[in-house]
XYZ file of C-alpha atoms in Angstrom:
604
model
C 169.300 13.960 -56.186
C 171.854 12.352 -58.514
C 172.770 15.756 -59.980
C 173.254 17.180 -56.483
C 175.535 14.274 -55.563
C 177.418 14.700 -58.843
C 177.939 18.423 -58.171
C 179.225 17.639 -54.694
C 181.596 15.049 -56.197
C 182.823 17.542 -58.823
C 183.446 20.210 -56.179
C 185.252 17.647 -54.014
C 187.414 16.519 -56.953
C 188.168 20.110 -57.936
C 189.193 20.965 -54.383
C 191.490 17.912 -54.320
C 193.080 18.928 -57.614
C 193.662 22.408 -56.232
C 195.576 21.030 -53.266
C 198.374 20.514 -55.816
C 198.252 24.242 -56.626
C 199.403 25.247 -53.129
C 203.129 25.315 -54.033
C 202.220 27.599 -56.956
C 199.879 30.071 -55.234
C 201.675 33.043 -56.769
C 201.181 31.799 -60.337
C 197.542 30.908 -59.674
C 196.814 34.314 -58.123
C 198.585 35.969 -61.044
C 196.389 34.087 -63.537
C 193.200 35.194 -61.719
C 194.357 38.832 -61.590
C 195.211 38.733 -65.300
C 191.776 37.219 -66.029
C 190.153 40.190 -64.259
C 192.388 42.664 -66.104
C 191.499 41.108 -69.468
C 187.788 41.235 -68.596
C 188.135 44.989 -67.911
C 189.959 45.378 -71.238
C 187.148 43.590 -73.125
C 184.669 46.514 -73.646
C 187.323 49.192 -74.237
C 187.891 48.765 -77.980
C 184.201 48.564 -78.983
C 183.576 51.727 -76.975
C 186.467 53.552 -78.670
C 185.150 52.453 -82.072
C 181.727 53.838 -81.087
C 183.324 57.216 -80.307
C 185.319 57.326 -83.559
C 182.305 56.378 -85.704
C 180.160 59.038 -84.018
C 182.924 61.632 -84.428
C 183.387 60.685 -88.072
C 179.639 61.078 -88.747
C 179.602 64.547 -87.201
C 178.074 63.643 -83.850
C 179.123 65.395 -80.679
C 181.378 63.165 -78.640
C 181.862 63.390 -74.905
C 185.026 61.450 -74.128
C 185.152 59.704 -70.730
C 187.530 60.987 -68.065
C 189.956 58.080 -68.397
C 190.346 58.812 -72.128
C 190.996 62.512 -71.549
C 194.145 61.508 -69.675
C 195.599 60.349 -73.012
C 193.805 62.763 -75.420
C 194.006 66.541 -75.157
C 191.148 69.034 -75.678
C 192.742 69.964 -79.015
C 192.262 66.400 -80.243
C 188.608 66.450 -79.172
C 187.830 69.531 -81.248
C 188.955 68.116 -84.576
C 187.403 64.923 -86.007
C 190.602 63.980 -87.893
C 192.846 64.606 -84.897
C 190.446 62.758 -82.608
C 190.278 59.694 -84.869
C 194.082 59.714 -85.283
C 194.672 60.054 -81.531
C 192.180 57.314 -80.667
C 193.678 55.033 -83.337
C 197.179 55.497 -81.900
C 195.792 54.838 -78.432
C 194.095 51.650 -79.702
C 197.335 50.396 -81.269
C 199.152 50.866 -77.961
C 196.198 49.344 -76.092
C 196.094 46.293 -78.400
C 199.811 45.758 -77.835
C 199.334 45.898 -74.043
C 196.290 43.606 -74.243
C 198.200 41.108 -76.398
C 201.127 41.021 -73.958
C 198.701 40.572 -71.059
C 196.871 37.755 -72.843
C 200.183 36.042 -73.634
C 201.264 36.201 -69.979
C 197.827 34.892 -68.935
C 197.949 31.942 -71.374
C 201.537 31.114 -70.499
C 200.893 31.301 -66.744
C 197.816 29.057 -66.845
C 199.578 26.514 -69.087
C 202.705 26.606 -66.899
C 200.554 26.096 -63.814
C 198.841 23.095 -65.409
C 202.135 21.507 -66.392
C 203.596 22.078 -62.914
C 200.587 20.371 -61.296
C 200.749 17.534 -63.842
C 204.451 17.007 -63.087
C 203.818 16.736 -59.348
C 200.794 14.461 -59.776
C 202.566 12.181 -62.238
C 205.499 11.732 -59.846
C 203.098 10.918 -57.016
C 201.081 8.461 -59.135
C 204.185 6.677 -60.428
C 205.585 6.473 -56.903
C 202.258 5.015 -55.751
C 202.199 2.436 -58.556
C 205.724 1.261 -57.708
C 204.580 0.566 -54.127
C 201.340 -1.246 -54.955
C 200.859 -4.844 -53.951
C 201.825 -7.244 -56.710
C 198.213 -8.413 -56.675
C 197.214 -5.130 -58.330
C 199.424 -5.865 -61.344
C 197.990 -9.370 -61.572
C 194.464 -8.041 -62.107
C 195.045 -4.601 -63.706
C 196.154 -4.335 -67.361
C 199.432 -2.460 -67.772
C 197.828 -0.273 -70.451
C 195.223 0.910 -67.928
C 197.882 2.050 -65.472
C 199.749 3.657 -68.375
C 196.591 5.581 -69.276
C 196.181 6.752 -65.685
C 199.801 7.919 -65.484
C 199.959 9.656 -68.875
C 196.630 10.370 -70.610
C 194.428 10.963 -67.567
C 196.935 13.212 -65.821
C 197.404 15.150 -69.057
C 193.631 15.747 -69.039
C 194.020 17.282 -65.571
C 196.391 19.795 -67.158
C 193.440 20.920 -69.306
C 191.594 21.989 -66.129
C 194.080 24.856 -65.906
C 195.038 25.536 -69.522
C 191.578 25.130 -71.123
C 189.187 24.585 -68.210
C 188.520 26.405 -64.980
C 190.746 29.504 -65.222
C 189.903 30.256 -68.888
C 186.199 29.717 -68.062
C 186.475 32.230 -65.229
C 188.252 34.658 -67.582
C 185.451 34.290 -70.164
C 182.735 34.711 -67.525
C 184.450 37.834 -66.143
C 184.629 39.256 -69.689
C 180.940 38.483 -70.369
C 179.830 40.088 -67.086
C 181.907 43.236 -67.675
C 180.691 43.491 -71.282
C 177.050 43.090 -70.253
C 177.472 45.657 -67.498
C 178.956 48.088 -70.040
C 176.082 47.475 -72.460
C 173.472 48.086 -69.754
C 175.312 51.259 -68.711
C 175.357 52.624 -72.278
C 171.737 51.726 -73.182
C 169.757 49.220 -71.107
C 166.826 49.100 -73.562
C 169.050 48.261 -76.507
C 170.794 45.633 -74.400
C 167.543 43.895 -73.464
C 166.299 43.952 -77.069
C 169.516 42.431 -78.403
C 169.435 39.676 -75.742
C 165.906 38.428 -76.571
C 167.231 35.190 -78.231
C 169.673 34.648 -75.351
C 167.558 31.994 -73.486
C 167.640 29.836 -76.634
C 171.432 29.977 -76.536
C 171.480 28.920 -72.863
C 169.272 25.893 -73.626
C 171.326 24.947 -76.716
C 174.561 25.273 -74.716
C 173.229 23.000 -71.971
C 172.218 20.216 -74.376
C 175.494 20.561 -76.284
C 177.482 20.251 -73.048
C 175.592 17.121 -71.982
C 175.921 15.486 -75.405
C 179.641 16.151 -75.767
C 180.261 15.122 -72.156
C 178.810 11.665 -72.829
C 180.822 11.384 -76.045
C 184.062 12.400 -74.346
C 183.470 9.853 -71.604
C 183.125 7.168 -74.280
C 186.304 8.480 -75.922
C 188.264 8.245 -72.652
C 187.090 4.690 -72.028
C 187.944 3.739 -75.599
C 191.442 5.250 -75.258
C 192.005 3.252 -72.071
C 190.890 0.065 -73.815
C 193.107 0.822 -76.836
C 196.157 1.461 -74.653
C 195.634 -1.754 -72.698
C 195.104 -3.819 -75.869
C 198.066 -2.389 -77.800
C 200.444 -2.607 -74.812
C 199.541 -6.228 -74.154
C 199.673 -7.379 -77.753
C 202.919 -5.642 -78.675
C 204.531 -7.222 -75.598
C 203.143 -10.608 -76.638
C 203.625 -10.219 -80.401
C 205.873 -13.289 -80.577
C 202.955 -15.453 -79.372
C 200.483 -13.769 -81.747
C 202.735 -14.434 -84.725
C 203.778 -17.924 -83.613
C 200.129 -19.048 -83.565
C 199.150 -17.096 -86.708
C 196.614 -15.111 -84.679
C 197.225 -11.795 -86.451
C 193.819 -11.749 -88.163
C 191.859 -12.612 -84.997
C 193.696 -10.028 -82.907
C 193.302 -7.423 -85.673
C 189.544 -8.052 -85.613
C 189.485 -7.451 -81.845
C 191.488 -4.266 -82.313
C 189.119 -3.082 -85.045
C 186.172 -3.506 -82.698
C 187.813 -1.367 -79.978
C 188.994 1.137 -82.574
C 185.476 1.463 -84.027
C 184.121 2.344 -80.601
C 186.774 5.063 -80.360
C 185.824 6.363 -83.817
C 182.078 6.314 -83.086
C 182.562 8.173 -79.807
C 184.552 10.884 -81.601
C 182.002 11.118 -84.412
C 179.268 11.584 -81.816
C 181.180 14.544 -80.375
C 181.842 15.937 -83.874
C 178.114 15.741 -84.658
C 177.294 17.761 -81.536
C 179.812 20.433 -82.565
C 178.443 20.463 -86.117
C 174.956 21.202 -84.787
C 175.856 23.594 -81.973
C 178.060 26.102 -83.802
C 175.541 26.841 -86.604
C 172.828 27.210 -83.936
C 174.983 29.801 -82.141
C 175.501 31.679 -85.409
C 171.740 31.722 -86.069
C 171.041 33.032 -82.544
C 173.735 35.713 -82.986
C 172.164 36.719 -86.312
C 168.755 37.014 -84.583
C 170.255 39.202 -81.857
C 171.817 41.468 -84.481
C 168.513 41.637 -86.370
C 166.699 42.819 -83.222
C 169.544 45.248 -82.568
C 169.488 46.785 -86.073
C 165.682 47.018 -86.013
C 165.674 48.863 -82.689
C 168.480 51.257 -83.708
C 166.780 52.057 -87.006
C 163.335 52.446 -85.435
C 164.616 54.839 -82.777
C 167.110 56.631 -85.059
C 170.029 55.943 -82.707
C 173.691 56.716 -83.433
C 175.565 54.597 -85.969
C 178.442 54.328 -83.510
C 176.101 52.786 -80.952
C 175.035 50.149 -83.498
C 178.631 49.282 -84.411
C 179.738 49.042 -80.763
C 176.778 46.828 -79.783
C 177.477 44.493 -82.696
C 181.039 44.186 -81.367
C 179.742 43.706 -77.805
C 177.439 40.898 -78.954
C 180.360 39.197 -80.669
C 182.368 39.505 -77.458
C 179.544 37.767 -75.591
C 178.760 35.081 -78.169
C 182.384 34.264 -79.045
C 183.252 32.925 -75.550
C 179.811 31.333 -75.246
C 180.555 29.355 -78.408
C 183.511 27.720 -76.663
C 182.519 27.957 -73.005
C 180.393 24.807 -73.261
C 183.360 23.031 -74.798
C 185.574 24.335 -71.981
C 183.046 23.043 -69.458
C 183.368 19.631 -71.088
C 187.150 19.889 -70.953
C 186.793 20.722 -67.267
C 184.399 17.810 -66.780
C 186.702 15.374 -68.558
C 189.572 16.672 -66.452
C 187.525 15.936 -63.324
C 186.648 12.446 -64.607
C 190.354 11.847 -65.253
C 191.124 13.239 -61.794
C 188.651 10.801 -60.239
C 190.430 7.893 -61.936
C 193.855 9.169 -60.896
C 192.719 9.681 -57.296
C 191.431 6.101 -57.235
C 194.996 4.984 -57.946
C 196.310 7.298 -55.230
C 193.660 6.061 -52.793
C 194.548 2.429 -53.429
C 195.866 1.154 -50.120
C 196.531 -2.372 -51.362
C 200.213 -2.010 -50.563
C 202.641 -3.858 -48.396
C 202.556 -1.757 -45.228
C 206.049 -0.683 -44.266
C 206.556 1.350 -41.115
C 208.708 4.379 -41.912
C 210.712 3.673 -38.788
C 210.627 -0.061 -39.435
C 213.102 -2.571 -38.081
C 216.740 -2.141 -39.095
C 219.378 -4.577 -37.938
C 222.562 -2.972 -36.599
C 224.511 -5.342 -38.839
C 223.803 -7.006 -42.149
C 221.004 -9.593 -42.248
C 222.460 -13.046 -41.620
C 219.855 -14.906 -43.645
C 218.013 -17.177 -41.202
C 214.508 -17.837 -42.602
C 211.538 -19.351 -40.814
C 208.134 -20.130 -42.401
C 205.787 -20.659 -39.457
C 202.617 -22.476 -40.589
C 201.942 -20.231 -43.582
C 198.591 -20.216 -45.396
C 198.389 -18.064 -48.495
C 195.892 -17.452 -51.319
C 195.987 -15.041 -54.235
C 192.196 -15.142 -54.245
C 190.822 -16.453 -50.953
C 189.583 -19.052 -50.158
C 191.579 -20.808 -52.920
C 194.807 -21.382 -51.001
C 197.998 -22.083 -52.951
C 200.102 -22.662 -49.794
C 198.671 -24.717 -46.941
C 200.306 -24.906 -43.515
C 203.814 -24.510 -44.961
C 206.393 -24.792 -42.187
C 210.180 -24.946 -42.605
C 213.437 -23.447 -41.303
C 216.578 -22.350 -43.199
C 219.835 -21.683 -41.374
C 222.109 -18.783 -42.373
C 224.362 -19.707 -45.302
C 222.374 -22.821 -46.274
C 221.420 -23.636 -49.837
C 217.848 -24.892 -49.984
C 216.132 -26.193 -53.100
C 212.373 -26.137 -53.618
C 210.972 -28.646 -56.100
C 207.545 -29.754 -57.219
C 205.150 -29.926 -60.138
C 203.970 -26.772 -61.893
C 201.462 -24.987 -59.680
C 202.731 -26.569 -56.483
C 203.499 -23.167 -54.905
C 207.260 -22.802 -55.457
C 207.155 -19.269 -56.893
C 204.596 -18.217 -54.269
C 207.101 -18.972 -51.504
C 209.782 -16.683 -52.936
C 207.198 -13.966 -53.586
C 206.237 -14.051 -49.912
C 209.848 -13.761 -48.728
C 210.119 -10.509 -50.692
C 206.724 -9.360 -49.344
C 205.252 -9.028 -52.816
C 202.045 -10.438 -51.311
C 200.537 -10.557 -47.831
C 199.882 -13.911 -46.165
C 196.489 -14.849 -44.696
C 197.864 -16.602 -41.612
C 201.165 -17.637 -40.048
C 204.443 -15.750 -39.767
C 207.584 -15.384 -41.864
C 210.674 -14.581 -39.820
C 214.079 -13.455 -41.048
C 216.767 -13.491 -38.378
C 213.953 -14.126 -35.863
C 212.189 -10.855 -36.833
C 208.759 -10.891 -38.529
C 209.193 -9.505 -42.047
C 206.157 -7.240 -41.436
C 208.253 -5.387 -38.857
C 211.104 -4.667 -41.263
C 211.309 -1.487 -43.255
C 210.391 -2.966 -46.636
C 213.120 -1.144 -48.566
C 215.732 -2.318 -46.079
C 214.414 -5.890 -46.318
C 214.465 -6.040 -50.108
C 217.966 -4.573 -50.303
C 219.182 -7.729 -48.557
C 217.310 -10.129 -50.861
C 218.572 -10.770 -54.382
C 216.273 -12.384 -56.935
C 217.225 -13.959 -60.262
C 214.100 -14.962 -62.160
C 213.655 -17.475 -64.944
C 212.370 -14.765 -67.293
C 214.937 -11.995 -66.823
C 213.575 -8.519 -67.483
C 216.015 -6.003 -68.918
C 215.143 -2.353 -69.480
C 215.880 -0.287 -72.562
C 219.307 1.254 -72.040
C 222.925 0.175 -71.719
C 224.218 -3.017 -70.138
C 225.782 -0.800 -67.463
C 222.387 0.739 -66.630
C 220.746 -2.682 -66.430
C 223.416 -4.025 -64.090
C 223.531 -1.024 -61.739
C 219.848 -0.009 -62.178
C 221.312 3.518 -62.492
C 222.655 3.445 -58.955
C 225.356 6.178 -58.975
C 227.098 4.611 -55.984
C 228.191 1.588 -58.055
C 231.365 2.271 -60.052
C 232.266 0.818 -63.424
C 235.311 -0.933 -61.955
C 233.027 -2.733 -59.468
C 230.771 -3.802 -62.336
C 233.746 -5.092 -64.332
C 235.091 -7.032 -61.347
C 231.698 -8.673 -60.821
C 231.415 -9.490 -64.547
C 234.862 -11.140 -64.480
C 233.852 -13.209 -61.462
C 230.689 -14.385 -63.216
C 232.581 -15.017 -66.474
C 230.712 -12.410 -68.510
C 233.371 -9.705 -68.931
C 234.953 -11.050 -72.137
C 231.565 -11.370 -73.835
C 230.566 -7.801 -72.884
C 233.880 -6.424 -74.177
C 233.143 -7.984 -77.586
C 229.892 -6.029 -77.898
C 229.712 -2.696 -79.698
C 230.239 -0.099 -77.006
C 231.185 -2.741 -74.412
C 229.363 -1.868 -71.189
C 227.544 0.939 -73.035
C 226.005 -1.543 -75.487
C 222.346 -0.617 -75.955
C 219.982 -3.351 -74.810
C 216.664 -3.408 -76.657
C 213.366 -3.471 -74.775
C 213.070 -6.571 -72.538
C 216.653 -7.505 -73.565
C 215.638 -8.867 -76.967
C 219.110 -8.143 -78.415
C 220.672 -10.721 -76.035
C 220.154 -14.457 -75.641
C 218.300 -15.870 -72.639
C 221.548 -17.207 -71.154
C 223.268 -13.844 -71.580
C 220.367 -12.082 -69.896
C 220.591 -14.577 -67.032
C 224.301 -13.880 -66.554
C 223.688 -10.110 -66.540
C 221.084 -10.619 -63.817
C 223.706 -12.605 -61.852
C 226.161 -9.703 -62.123
C 223.405 -7.408 -60.837
C 222.695 -9.725 -57.901
C 226.400 -10.057 -57.056
C 226.930 -6.284 -57.070
C 224.096 -5.670 -54.635
C 225.661 -8.312 -52.364
C 222.426 -9.691 -50.861
C 222.326 -11.794 -47.699
C 219.573 -13.975 -49.186
C 219.725 -15.116 -52.802
C 216.688 -16.506 -54.633
C 217.121 -18.316 -57.953
C 213.872 -19.098 -59.728
C 214.523 -21.895 -62.259
C 217.519 -19.992 -63.604
C 218.647 -22.803 -65.937
C 215.338 -24.303 -67.071
C 215.109 -22.610 -70.486
C 218.690 -22.268 -71.704
C 221.004 -24.401 -73.797
C 223.713 -26.700 -72.383
C 226.650 -24.325 -73.016
C 224.856 -21.436 -71.336
C 223.804 -23.751 -68.506
C 227.430 -24.573 -67.738
C 228.248 -20.848 -67.480
C 225.162 -20.201 -65.371
C 225.941 -23.120 -63.044
C 229.455 -21.776 -62.492
C 228.000 -18.348 -61.786
C 225.512 -19.854 -59.322
C 228.295 -21.662 -57.463
C 230.118 -18.342 -57.030
C 226.981 -16.439 -56.085
C 225.763 -18.756 -53.322
C 229.046 -18.755 -51.381
C 228.430 -17.266 -47.930
C 224.755 -16.570 -48.616
C 221.459 -18.141 -47.714
C 220.271 -19.409 -51.090
C 216.868 -20.637 -52.185
C 216.897 -22.413 -55.526
C 213.752 -23.324 -57.407
C 214.863 -26.026 -59.796
C 213.176 -27.760 -62.688
C 216.151 -30.022 -63.372
C 216.717 -32.091 -60.249
C 220.274 -32.872 -61.293
C 221.249 -29.267 -60.552
C 220.327 -29.370 -56.839
C 222.175 -32.462 -55.591
C 224.566 -30.307 -53.554
C 221.768 -28.456 -51.745
C 221.867 -28.644 -47.951
C 218.143 -29.223 -47.926
C 215.433 -29.977 -50.480
C 211.801 -29.021 -49.849
C 209.292 -30.999 -51.911
C 205.949 -29.299 -52.594
C 202.738 -30.658 -54.051
C 199.498 -28.676 -54.363
C 200.706 -26.125 -51.839
C 201.730 -28.626 -49.157
C 205.172 -29.769 -48.050
C 205.486 -33.476 -48.765
C 209.121 -34.064 -47.832
C 212.216 -32.264 -46.546
C 215.763 -33.658 -46.665
C 218.957 -33.939 -48.702
C 219.043 -35.449 -52.173
C 220.336 -38.808 -50.919
C 217.949 -38.907 -47.941
C 214.924 -38.288 -50.126
C 215.969 -40.939 -52.652
C 216.369 -43.470 -49.828
C 212.826 -42.766 -48.624
C 211.547 -43.699 -52.075
C 208.730 -41.193 -51.671
C 207.432 -38.225 -53.607
C 210.865 -36.836 -54.511
C 212.133 -40.216 -55.652
C 209.143 -40.515 -58.006
C 209.861 -37.048 -59.426
C 213.489 -38.041 -59.905
C 212.571 -41.310 -61.622
C 210.085 -39.561 -63.936
C 212.656 -36.946 -64.939
C 215.413 -39.529 -65.383
C 213.097 -41.608 -67.583
C 212.234 -38.529 -69.668
C 215.923 -37.729 -70.135
C 216.672 -41.299 -71.195
C 213.805 -41.264 -73.671
C 214.974 -37.921 -75.084
C 218.508 -39.302 -75.466
C 217.181 -42.331 -77.344
């Protein structure tokens, strides 16, 4: 029952993979036709060798009709002329066969790469639209494996899997048919050990399949581990954890090694077994030819035929495993494509005729990353267009969750979020996010130039616009001092720049995209005083004419806010201006006193 279900699953997966072949029907049809042509070519050379050996040993040779087209009666009468003519024909035939095989191999490989390209684009596009929750619980290395390694395995379905298997099977069938046509008794005698080969092939396929599955899992684990630890190498080194992490890596790496050794062992057993079975077949063949005094040419041709049958059988089990691993990889890739944990965005979603004004309304919001553990509880507030609102509270109070919800990085469990009196679920999500600028505490910069990081490779933004924005933020002079100026190469994650410099670059980016709503997530909490002064000036310029939401760790930076929202354990405790909240002597006042006391103690 399980095997039947597995076969159905494999057929279903294969049919899904082949939906990506539709744009390349011509190439796929060409590869199948070439496979058939090559299978017809397979028995030709052994048969010609049979004729030449018989002619050379003085036997009468009756050339087939198709050969007489290329060889005249004069050539048939003389052994030397016949052998010379057939040899010339074989040279030409080998050249044609080689060209055909090259076109076949190139076409199947090209087809695989074309499918891989299309699938990889679709998978990457899917990943970019997944709910942020997916990235919270899925290691980056796993998604990397799905996008690169697993899809590359799908390429093997075409280059080393299904089409080559079909080509080998066609060749085996044609060769067997030729052998039965020439001498059915000799064919049956030579195939006596064949059932042993079928059994050995089956067990080899099953053994290697299990090993390859272990290898794929180990590769996924290795990718996830290496990706995570290289990204967090500063923490590993800071806490002298190199030895402990190396031990963990060794454990994963050993599993990868053991899985490969298991596959190598299966190969080491299978190939000698195939050679022994081939030797037995030849022994039966030679015995029968000698016992019945058959032609030497017949013996030579049947030895070549057996090699043509056993040679693909030696690798066909391996190709089946390649096909199986491609299907396993396809199943994993399709799971990513089937993941519907995305922020639904109607294609014809809501577009305002004019730019978003920036009015925000949180209407009794309840939100949990993992229900029923709510991080926001009945949150209700209103922000007018152009207002600057600060959100404060202890770590874990829900500040970052609020800004994540405005951008629709997560879906709420209950309540409504309205922007300009329209539910954000009704907006086209791309349109919505274009009008919301976010500057995070931990600024992420990509590998590439400063220009690329500011524009995010948007060709519509000119260099003069970037320079004007940099001058407004106060970053232009610094950038001009760098090697290459705006073409200065930023290392991965912006490691070649200071935290303050990365912050200012993110401000230039936000200013260029001219958002209606600006979100600043603790933009000055981790930088030095000099950088903070620059950042504060940049913030003052950025928030002009925009609805701004500032998450602040230092309460001294939000005194000018039109409104301060105080959170604690996911609930709003107070709302008001800085002076109003101090007068109430409530939760905010206590936070202010605690921070002021800490600053005084630090100064002392």
